[in-house]
Coordinates of C-alpha atoms in Angstrom, one line a residue:
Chain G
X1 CA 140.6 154.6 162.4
X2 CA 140.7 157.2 165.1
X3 CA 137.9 157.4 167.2
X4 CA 135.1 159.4 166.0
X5 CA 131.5 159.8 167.7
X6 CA 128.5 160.6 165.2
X7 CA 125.6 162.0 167.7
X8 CA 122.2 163.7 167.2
X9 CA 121.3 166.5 168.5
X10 CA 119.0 169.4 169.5
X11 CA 120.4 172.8 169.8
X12 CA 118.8 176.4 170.1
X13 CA 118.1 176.4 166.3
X14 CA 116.7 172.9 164.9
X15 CA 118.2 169.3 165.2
X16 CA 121.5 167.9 163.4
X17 CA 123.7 165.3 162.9
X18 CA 127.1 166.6 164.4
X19 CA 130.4 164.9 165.2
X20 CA 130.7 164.5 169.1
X21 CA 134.3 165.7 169.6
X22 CA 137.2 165.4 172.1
X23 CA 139.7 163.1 174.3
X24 CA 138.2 159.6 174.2
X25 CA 138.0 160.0 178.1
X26 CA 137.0 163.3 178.6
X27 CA 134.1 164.5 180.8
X28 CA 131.2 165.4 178.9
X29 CA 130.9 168.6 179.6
X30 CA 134.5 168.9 178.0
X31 CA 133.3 167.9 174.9
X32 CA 132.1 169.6 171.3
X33 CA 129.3 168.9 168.8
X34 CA 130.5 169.7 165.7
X35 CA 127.3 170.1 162.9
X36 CA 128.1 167.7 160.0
X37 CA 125.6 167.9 156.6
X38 CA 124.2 165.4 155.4
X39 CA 123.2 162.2 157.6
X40 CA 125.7 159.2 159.2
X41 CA 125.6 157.0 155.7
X42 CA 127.8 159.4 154.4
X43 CA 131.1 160.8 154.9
X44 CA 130.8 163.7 157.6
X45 CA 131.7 166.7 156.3
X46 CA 131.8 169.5 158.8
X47 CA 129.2 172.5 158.2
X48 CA 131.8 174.7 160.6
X49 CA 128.7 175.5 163.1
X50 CA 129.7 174.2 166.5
X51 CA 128.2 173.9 169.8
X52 CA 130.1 173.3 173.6
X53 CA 127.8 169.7 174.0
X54 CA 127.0 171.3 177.8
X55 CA 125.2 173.2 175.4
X56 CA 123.0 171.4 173.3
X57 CA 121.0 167.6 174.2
X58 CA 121.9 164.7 172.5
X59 CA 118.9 162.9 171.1
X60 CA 118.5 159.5 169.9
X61 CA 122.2 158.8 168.0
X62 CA 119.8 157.2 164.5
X63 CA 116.2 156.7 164.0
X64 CA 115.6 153.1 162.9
X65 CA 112.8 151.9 160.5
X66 CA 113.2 148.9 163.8
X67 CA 115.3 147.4 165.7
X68 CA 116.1 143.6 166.2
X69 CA 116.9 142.5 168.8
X70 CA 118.3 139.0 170.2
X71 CA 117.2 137.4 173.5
X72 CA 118.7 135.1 175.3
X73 CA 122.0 135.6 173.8
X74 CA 124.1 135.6 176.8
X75 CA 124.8 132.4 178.5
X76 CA 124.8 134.0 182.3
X77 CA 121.4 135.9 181.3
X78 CA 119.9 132.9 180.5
X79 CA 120.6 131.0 183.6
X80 CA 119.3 134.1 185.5
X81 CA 116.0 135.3 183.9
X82 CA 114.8 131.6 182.2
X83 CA 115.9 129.4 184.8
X84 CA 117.5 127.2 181.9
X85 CA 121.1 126.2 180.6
X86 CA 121.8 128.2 176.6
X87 CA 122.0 124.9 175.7
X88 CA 118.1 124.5 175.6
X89 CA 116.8 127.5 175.4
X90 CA 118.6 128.9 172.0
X91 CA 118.8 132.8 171.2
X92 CA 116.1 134.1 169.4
X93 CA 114.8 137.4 167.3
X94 CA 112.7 139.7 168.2
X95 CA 111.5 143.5 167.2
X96 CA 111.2 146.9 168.9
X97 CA 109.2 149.3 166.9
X98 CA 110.8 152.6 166.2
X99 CA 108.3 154.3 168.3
X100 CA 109.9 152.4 171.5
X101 CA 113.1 154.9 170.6
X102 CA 114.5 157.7 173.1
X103 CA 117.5 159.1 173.5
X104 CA 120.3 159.9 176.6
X105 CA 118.5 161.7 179.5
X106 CA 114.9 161.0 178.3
X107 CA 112.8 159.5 180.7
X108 CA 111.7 155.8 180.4
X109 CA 108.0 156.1 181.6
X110 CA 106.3 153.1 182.8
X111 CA 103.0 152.8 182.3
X112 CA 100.3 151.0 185.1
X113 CA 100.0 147.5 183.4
X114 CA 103.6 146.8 183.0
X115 CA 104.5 145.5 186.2
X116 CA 108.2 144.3 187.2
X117 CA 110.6 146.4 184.7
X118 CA 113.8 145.6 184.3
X119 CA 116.8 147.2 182.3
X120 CA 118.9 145.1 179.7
X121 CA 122.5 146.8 178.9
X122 CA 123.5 145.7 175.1
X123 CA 126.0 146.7 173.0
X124 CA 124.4 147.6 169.4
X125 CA 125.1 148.0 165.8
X126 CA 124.1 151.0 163.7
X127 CA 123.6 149.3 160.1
X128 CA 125.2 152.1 157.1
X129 CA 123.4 150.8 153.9
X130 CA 120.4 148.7 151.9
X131 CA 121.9 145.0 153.1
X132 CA 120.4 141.8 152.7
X133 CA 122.5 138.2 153.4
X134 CA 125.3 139.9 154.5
X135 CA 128.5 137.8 154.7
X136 CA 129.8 137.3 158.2
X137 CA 132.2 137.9 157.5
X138 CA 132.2 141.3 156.2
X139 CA 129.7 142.8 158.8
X140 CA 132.0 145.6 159.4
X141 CA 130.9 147.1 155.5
X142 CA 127.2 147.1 156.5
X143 CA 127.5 149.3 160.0
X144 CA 128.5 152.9 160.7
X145 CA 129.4 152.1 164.2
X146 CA 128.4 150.9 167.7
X147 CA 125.9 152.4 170.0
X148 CA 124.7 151.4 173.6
X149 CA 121.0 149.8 173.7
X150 CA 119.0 149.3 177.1
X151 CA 116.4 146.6 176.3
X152 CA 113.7 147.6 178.6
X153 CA 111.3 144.6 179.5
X154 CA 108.4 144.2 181.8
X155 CA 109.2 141.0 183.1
X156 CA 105.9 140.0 183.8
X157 CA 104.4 140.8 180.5
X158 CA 106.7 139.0 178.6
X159 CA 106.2 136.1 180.7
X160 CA 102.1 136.4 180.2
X161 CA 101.9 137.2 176.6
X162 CA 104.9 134.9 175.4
X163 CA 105.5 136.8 172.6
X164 CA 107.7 139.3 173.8
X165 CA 107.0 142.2 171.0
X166 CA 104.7 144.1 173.8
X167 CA 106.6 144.5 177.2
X168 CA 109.9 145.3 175.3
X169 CA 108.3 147.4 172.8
X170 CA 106.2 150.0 175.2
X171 CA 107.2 153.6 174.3
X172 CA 110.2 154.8 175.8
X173 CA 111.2 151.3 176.5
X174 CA 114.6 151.6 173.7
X175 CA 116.8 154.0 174.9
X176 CA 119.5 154.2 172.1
X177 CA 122.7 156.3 172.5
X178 CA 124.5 158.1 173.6
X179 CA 126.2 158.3 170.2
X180 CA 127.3 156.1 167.3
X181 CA 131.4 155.7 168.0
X182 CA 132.3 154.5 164.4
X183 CA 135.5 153.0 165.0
X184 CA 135.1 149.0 165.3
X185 CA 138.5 148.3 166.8
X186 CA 137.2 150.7 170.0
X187 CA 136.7 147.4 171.7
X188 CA 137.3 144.1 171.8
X189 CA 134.4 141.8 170.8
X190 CA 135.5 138.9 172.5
X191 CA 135.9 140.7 175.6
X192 CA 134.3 144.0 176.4
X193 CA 132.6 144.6 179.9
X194 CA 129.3 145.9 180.0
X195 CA 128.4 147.3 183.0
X196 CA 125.0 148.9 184.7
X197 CA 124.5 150.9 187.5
X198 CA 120.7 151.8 188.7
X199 CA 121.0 154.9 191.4
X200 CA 117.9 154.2 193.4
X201 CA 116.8 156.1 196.7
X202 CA 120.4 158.6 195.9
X203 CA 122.0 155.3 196.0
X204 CA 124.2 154.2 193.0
X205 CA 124.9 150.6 192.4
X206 CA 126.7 148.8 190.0
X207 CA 123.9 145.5 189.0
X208 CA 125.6 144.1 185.2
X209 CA 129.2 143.5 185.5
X210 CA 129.4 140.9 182.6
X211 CA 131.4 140.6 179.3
X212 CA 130.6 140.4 176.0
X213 CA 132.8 136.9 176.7
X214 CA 129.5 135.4 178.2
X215 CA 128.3 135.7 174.2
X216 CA 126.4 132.7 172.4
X217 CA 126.2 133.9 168.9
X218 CA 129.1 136.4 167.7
X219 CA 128.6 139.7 166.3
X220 CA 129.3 138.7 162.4
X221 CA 127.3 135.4 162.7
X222 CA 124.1 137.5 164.6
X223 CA 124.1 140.6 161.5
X224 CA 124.6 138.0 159.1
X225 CA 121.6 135.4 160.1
X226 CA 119.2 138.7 160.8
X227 CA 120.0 139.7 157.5
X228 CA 119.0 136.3 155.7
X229 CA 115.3 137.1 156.7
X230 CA 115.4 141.0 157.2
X231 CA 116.3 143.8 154.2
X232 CA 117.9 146.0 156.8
X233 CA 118.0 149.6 156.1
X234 CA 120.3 152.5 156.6
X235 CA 119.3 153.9 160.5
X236 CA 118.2 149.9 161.9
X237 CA 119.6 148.8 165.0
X238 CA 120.9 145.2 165.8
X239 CA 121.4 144.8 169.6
X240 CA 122.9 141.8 170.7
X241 CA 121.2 140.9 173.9
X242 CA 121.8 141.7 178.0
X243 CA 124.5 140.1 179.6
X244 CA 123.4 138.7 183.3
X245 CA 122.5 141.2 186.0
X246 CA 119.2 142.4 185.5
X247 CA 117.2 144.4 187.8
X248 CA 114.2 145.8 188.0
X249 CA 113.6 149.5 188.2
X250 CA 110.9 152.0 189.5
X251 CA 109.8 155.8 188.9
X252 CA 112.6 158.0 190.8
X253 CA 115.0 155.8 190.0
X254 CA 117.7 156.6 187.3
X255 CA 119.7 153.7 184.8
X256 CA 122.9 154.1 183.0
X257 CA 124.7 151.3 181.0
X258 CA 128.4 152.0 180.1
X259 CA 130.2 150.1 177.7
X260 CA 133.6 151.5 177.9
X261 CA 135.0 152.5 174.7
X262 CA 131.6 153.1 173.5
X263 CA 130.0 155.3 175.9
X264 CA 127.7 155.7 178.3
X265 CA 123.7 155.7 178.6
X266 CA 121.8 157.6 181.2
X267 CA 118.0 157.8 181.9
X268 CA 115.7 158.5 184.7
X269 CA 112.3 156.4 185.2
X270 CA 109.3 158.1 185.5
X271 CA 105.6 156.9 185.8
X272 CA 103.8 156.9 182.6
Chain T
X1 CA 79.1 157.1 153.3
X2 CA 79.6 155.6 149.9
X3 CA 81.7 152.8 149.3
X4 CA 85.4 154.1 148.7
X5 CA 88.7 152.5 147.9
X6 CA 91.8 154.2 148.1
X7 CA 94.5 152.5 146.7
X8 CA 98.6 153.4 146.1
X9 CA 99.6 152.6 142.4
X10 CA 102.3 152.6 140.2
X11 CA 101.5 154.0 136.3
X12 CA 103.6 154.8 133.5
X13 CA 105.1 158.0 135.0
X14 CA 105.7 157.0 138.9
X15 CA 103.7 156.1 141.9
X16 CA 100.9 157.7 143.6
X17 CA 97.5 157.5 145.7
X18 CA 94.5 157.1 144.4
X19 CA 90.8 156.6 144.3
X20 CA 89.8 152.9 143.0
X21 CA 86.3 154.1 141.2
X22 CA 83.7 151.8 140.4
X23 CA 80.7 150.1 141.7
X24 CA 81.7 147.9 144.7
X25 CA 81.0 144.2 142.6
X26 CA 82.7 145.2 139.3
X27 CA 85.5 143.2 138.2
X28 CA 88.9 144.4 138.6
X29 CA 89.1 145.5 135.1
X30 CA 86.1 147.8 135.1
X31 CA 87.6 150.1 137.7
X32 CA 88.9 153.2 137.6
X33 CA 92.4 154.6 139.0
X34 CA 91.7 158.5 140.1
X35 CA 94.9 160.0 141.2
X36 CA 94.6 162.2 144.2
X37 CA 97.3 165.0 145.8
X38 CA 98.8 164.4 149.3
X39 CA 98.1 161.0 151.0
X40 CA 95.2 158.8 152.2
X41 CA 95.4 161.2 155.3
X42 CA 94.0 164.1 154.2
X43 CA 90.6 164.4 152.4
X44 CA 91.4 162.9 148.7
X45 CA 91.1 165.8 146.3
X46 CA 91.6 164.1 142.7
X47 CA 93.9 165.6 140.1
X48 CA 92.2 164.8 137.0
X49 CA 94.7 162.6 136.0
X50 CA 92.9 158.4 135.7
X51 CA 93.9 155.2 134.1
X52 CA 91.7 152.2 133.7
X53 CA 93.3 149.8 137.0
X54 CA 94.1 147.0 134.3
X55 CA 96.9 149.6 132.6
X56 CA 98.6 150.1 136.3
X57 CA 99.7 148.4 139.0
X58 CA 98.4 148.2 143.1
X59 CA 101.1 148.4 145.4
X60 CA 100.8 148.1 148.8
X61 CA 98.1 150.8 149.9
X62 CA 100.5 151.9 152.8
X63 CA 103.3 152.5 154.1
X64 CA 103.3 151.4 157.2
X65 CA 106.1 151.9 160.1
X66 CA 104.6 149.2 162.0
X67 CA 102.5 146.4 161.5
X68 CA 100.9 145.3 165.1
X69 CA 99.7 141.8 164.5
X70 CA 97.0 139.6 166.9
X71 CA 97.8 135.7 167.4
X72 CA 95.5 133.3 168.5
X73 CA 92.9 136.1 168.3
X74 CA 90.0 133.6 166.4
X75 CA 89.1 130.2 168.7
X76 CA 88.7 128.1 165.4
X77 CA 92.6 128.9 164.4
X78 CA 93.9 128.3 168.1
X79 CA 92.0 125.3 168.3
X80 CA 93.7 124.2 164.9
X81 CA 97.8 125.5 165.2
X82 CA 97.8 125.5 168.7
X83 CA 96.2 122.7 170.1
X84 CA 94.8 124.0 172.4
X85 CA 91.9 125.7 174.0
X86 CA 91.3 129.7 173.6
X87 CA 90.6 129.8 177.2
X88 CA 94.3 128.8 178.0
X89 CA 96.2 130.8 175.1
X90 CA 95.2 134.1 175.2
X91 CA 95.6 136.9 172.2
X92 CA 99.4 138.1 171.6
X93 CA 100.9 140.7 169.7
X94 CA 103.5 140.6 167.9
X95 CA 105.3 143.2 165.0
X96 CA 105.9 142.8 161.1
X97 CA 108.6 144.8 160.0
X98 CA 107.9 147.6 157.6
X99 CA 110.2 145.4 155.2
X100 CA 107.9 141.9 155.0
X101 CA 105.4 144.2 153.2
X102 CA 104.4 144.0 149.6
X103 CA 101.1 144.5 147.4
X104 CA 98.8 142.9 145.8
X105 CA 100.2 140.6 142.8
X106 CA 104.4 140.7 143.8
X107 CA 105.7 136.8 144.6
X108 CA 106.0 135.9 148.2
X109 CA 109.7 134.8 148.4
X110 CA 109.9 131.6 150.4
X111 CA 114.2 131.1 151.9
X112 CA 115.3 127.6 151.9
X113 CA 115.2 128.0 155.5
X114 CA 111.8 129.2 155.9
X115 CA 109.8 125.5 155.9
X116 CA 106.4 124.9 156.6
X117 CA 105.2 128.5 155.1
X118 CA 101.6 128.7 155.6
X119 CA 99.2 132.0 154.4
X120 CA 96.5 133.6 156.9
X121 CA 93.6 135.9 156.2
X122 CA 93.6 138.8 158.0
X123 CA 91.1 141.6 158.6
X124 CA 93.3 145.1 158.9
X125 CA 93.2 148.5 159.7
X126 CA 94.9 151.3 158.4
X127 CA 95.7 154.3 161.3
X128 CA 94.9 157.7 159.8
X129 CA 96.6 159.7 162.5
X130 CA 99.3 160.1 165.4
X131 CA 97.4 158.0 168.2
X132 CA 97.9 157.0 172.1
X133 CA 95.5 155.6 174.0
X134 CA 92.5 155.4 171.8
X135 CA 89.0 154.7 173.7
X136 CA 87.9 151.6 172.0
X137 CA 84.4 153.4 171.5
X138 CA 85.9 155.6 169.4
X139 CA 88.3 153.4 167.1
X140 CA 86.8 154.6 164.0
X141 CA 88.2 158.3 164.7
X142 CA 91.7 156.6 164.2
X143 CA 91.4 155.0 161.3
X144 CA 91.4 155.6 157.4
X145 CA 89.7 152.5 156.8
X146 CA 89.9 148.3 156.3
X147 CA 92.5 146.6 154.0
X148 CA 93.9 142.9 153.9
X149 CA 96.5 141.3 155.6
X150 CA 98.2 138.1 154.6
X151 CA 99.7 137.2 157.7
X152 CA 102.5 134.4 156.2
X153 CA 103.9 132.3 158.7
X154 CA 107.0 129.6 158.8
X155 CA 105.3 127.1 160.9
X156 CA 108.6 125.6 161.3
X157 CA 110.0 128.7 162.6
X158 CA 107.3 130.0 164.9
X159 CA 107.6 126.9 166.9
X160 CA 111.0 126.8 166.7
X161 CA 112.0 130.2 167.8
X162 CA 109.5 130.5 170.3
X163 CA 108.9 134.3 169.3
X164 CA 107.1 134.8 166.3
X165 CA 109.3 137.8 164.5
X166 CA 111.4 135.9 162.5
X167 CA 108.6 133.1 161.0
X168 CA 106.2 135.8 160.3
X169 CA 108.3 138.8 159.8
X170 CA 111.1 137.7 156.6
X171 CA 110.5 140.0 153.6
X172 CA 107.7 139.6 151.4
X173 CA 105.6 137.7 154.3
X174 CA 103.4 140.6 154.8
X175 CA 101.3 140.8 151.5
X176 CA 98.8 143.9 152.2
X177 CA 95.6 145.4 149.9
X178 CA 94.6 145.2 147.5
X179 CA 93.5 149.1 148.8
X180 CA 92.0 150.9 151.9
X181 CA 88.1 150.3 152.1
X182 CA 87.1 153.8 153.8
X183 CA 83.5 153.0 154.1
X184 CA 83.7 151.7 157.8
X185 CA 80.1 150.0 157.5
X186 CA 81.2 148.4 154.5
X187 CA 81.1 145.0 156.6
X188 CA 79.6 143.9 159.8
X189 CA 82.1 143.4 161.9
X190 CA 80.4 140.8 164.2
X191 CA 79.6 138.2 161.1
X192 CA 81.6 139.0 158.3
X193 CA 83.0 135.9 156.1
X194 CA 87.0 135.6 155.9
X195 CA 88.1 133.5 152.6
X196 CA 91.2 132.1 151.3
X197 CA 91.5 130.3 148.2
X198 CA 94.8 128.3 147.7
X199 CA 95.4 127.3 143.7
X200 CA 97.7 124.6 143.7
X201 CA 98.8 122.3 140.8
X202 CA 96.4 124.2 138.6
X203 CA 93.2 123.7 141.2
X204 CA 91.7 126.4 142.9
X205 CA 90.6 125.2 146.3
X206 CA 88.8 127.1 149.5
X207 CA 91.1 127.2 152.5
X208 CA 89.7 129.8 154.8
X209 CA 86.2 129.7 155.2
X210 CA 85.7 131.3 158.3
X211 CA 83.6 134.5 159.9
X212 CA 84.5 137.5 162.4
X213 CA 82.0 135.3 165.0
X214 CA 84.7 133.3 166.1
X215 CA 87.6 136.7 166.8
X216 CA 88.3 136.4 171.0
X217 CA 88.9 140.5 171.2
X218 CA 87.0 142.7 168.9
X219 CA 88.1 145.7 167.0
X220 CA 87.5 148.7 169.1
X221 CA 89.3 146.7 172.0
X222 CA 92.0 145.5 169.7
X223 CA 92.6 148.9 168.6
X224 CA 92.4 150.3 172.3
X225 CA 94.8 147.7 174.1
X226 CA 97.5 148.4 171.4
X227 CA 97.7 151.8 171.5
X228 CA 97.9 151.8 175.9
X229 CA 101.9 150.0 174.3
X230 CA 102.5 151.7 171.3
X231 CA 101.9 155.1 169.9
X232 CA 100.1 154.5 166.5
X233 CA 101.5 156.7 163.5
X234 CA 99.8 157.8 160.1
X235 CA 99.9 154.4 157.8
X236 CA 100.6 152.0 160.1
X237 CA 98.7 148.5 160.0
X238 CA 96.3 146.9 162.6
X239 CA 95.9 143.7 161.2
X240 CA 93.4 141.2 163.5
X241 CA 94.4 137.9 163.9
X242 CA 93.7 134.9 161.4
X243 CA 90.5 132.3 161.3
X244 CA 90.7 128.9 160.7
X245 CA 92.0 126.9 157.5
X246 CA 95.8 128.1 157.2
X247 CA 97.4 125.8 155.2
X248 CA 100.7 125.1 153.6
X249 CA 102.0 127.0 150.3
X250 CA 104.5 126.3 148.2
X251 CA 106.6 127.6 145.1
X252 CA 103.8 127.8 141.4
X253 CA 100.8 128.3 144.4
X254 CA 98.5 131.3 144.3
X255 CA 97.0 132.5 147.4
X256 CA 93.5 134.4 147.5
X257 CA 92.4 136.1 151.1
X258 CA 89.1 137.4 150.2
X259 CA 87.0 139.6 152.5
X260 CA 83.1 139.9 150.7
X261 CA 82.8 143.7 150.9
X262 CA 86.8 145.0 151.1
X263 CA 88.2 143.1 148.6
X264 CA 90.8 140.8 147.6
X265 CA 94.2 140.0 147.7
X266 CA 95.7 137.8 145.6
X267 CA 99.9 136.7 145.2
X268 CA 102.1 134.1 143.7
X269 CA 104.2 132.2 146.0
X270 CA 108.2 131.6 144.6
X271 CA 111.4 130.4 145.8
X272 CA 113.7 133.2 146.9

């Protein structure tokens, strides 16, 4: 399949689905949304209304019912932040409610009482249908494509309450984007880089420069194990959990996680 | 202001809201179904279209987006699951996804996988509008009114996984109703009894038998600390934090949370 990105987006008139189109490496500015009808479950049909994407904003690529997530899913992240070897701390699930969601270029705003923020680049899964035990695998039947997801997490507040559902959940902490690229075979799963760079006082610095090679559980294995607890619907997000590299961030400063072949996500901080 | 139930049913012809009529200790079978237009969100204005409650079914009495859940919120249940003193495990939240929820009556589905699967009575809210920040004085503008939670729980799981998503979040472990109480004084929230009945093997016993006295952080505050994390959208469920007395369930149980004053909710535990 050729690539194709499916992206959301606000123009003069309303919001749409459209078909994010051009060279796989072009500059964004050399880009075009094409409107599509209907929604990303379905096959895009072109409405013939286009916009130059300079143009128009991308929002949020889908708007999940939620999004579950895994932690501790990459064996360098889990020496770095826990202080542990994989081998005793296992992955586990968690959930970011839909109200955490924002898209490219929206601010993540911090509020006072969440101290110590950090950024988690992950490469995500858009799921396409109604799918419950899904086969391992046959995971590529129950997504539309991959997106980019940056886990934001108040260090300190995860470490106080435990239960991590609160400092990765704040709003504006689940920048999604900056489109759903729907061909799987854009990348290699068992060896995609995932990089971050934080831009902080005008300077840009690259902090995660891992691979998805540093993964515990595999991509068909973490969709398929979800899915034996979880109906998941049309529009949910599966992220996969941050590679090592981890940083925290403060208002002023601006984050962007690329994963190349998907995309790249961009977002200033701001103080809530 | 007069005791009113609002309830979400399905009839002969579809699903819809309505008003649960009746004096507040009839039995089940005495009540009335009122349908209303619009949603438990807007002033009810009745159709004229009613059905006795025994020729139609309660569902779930919202939809939520979210349920935001309190652990270790009363010091009885810390004391018993955890161990441990209140004074050293603090409240946590933690999120049910809209898919664990169910009504009153449908089968709890236990996995294979799931062991250990223990029931909690839960004290709930239902938000009534788009909320940030709510002063905890002022709760009661926020809210269409009390309903009951049963907070199910894979013991097994919770400890397992260290986060709580997964043990407390698989579908059908969020039974909710059996409708919304609107009457806000309906209870005393500082001493109201919490019941659970567990039938098993044909013999009805009490479980829960435990008061609002013993919750750590009360409602307005509750309400108030959430909503600093999460904006709060019509529907979505507050639900409090379970007493003392969980216990274990298994397949051919019924479980019973009854709060004197809101209701009950009563539901058959299967295998899934």
């Amino acid at each position: 399949m050729a690539v194709m990105r499916l992206g959301r987006i606000a123009h003069t008139e309303g919001i749409c689905f459209a078909i994010i189109d051009g060279p796989a490496d072009a500059p964004l500015d050399q880009l075009v949304a094409k409107e599509i009808s209907g929604t990303p479950f379905t096959p895009p049909e072109p409405t013939g209304r286009e916009w130059p994407l300079s143009e128009v904003r991308l929002l949020a690529p889908t708007l999940p019912t939620k999004v579950v997530a895994l932690g501790r899913n990459y064996a360098d992240h889990v020496a770095e932040v826990f202080k542990e070897s994989a081998e005793h701390l296992p992955p586990t699930i968690f959930i970011k409610p839909s109200t955490a969601v924002i898209g490219p270029g929206a601010p993540i705003k911090i509020p006072e009482f969440a101290t110590n923020v950090e950024f988690e680049g992950e490469l995500a899964v858009v799921i396409s249908k109604v799918s419950k035990n899904i086969d391992p695998e046959k995971w590529r039947d129950h997504v539309v494509g991959y997106t980019i997801c940056n886990d934001v997490s108040s260090r300190d507040l995860q470490f106080q309450d435990g239960q991590w559902a609160r400092a990765k959940g704040i709003d504006t902490f689940c920048p999604l984007g900056p489109w759903i690229e729907t061909d799987l075979d854009c990348i290699n799963l068992d060896d995609q880089k995932i990089n971050a760079y934080l831009t902080h006082d005008g300077k840009r610095e690259q902090k995660q420069d891992s691979n998805t090679d540093q993964m515990i559980v595999k991509m068909g294995d973490i969709i398929a194990e979800i899915s034996q607890s979880y109906t998941l619907l049309p529009g949910d997000v599966i992220t996969t959990g941050s590679p090592a590299g981890t940083a925290p961030m403060v208002p002023g400063d601006t984050i962007e996680i690329e994963i190349p072949g998907v995309g790249s996500l961009k977002n200033p901080i701001e103080r809530a």
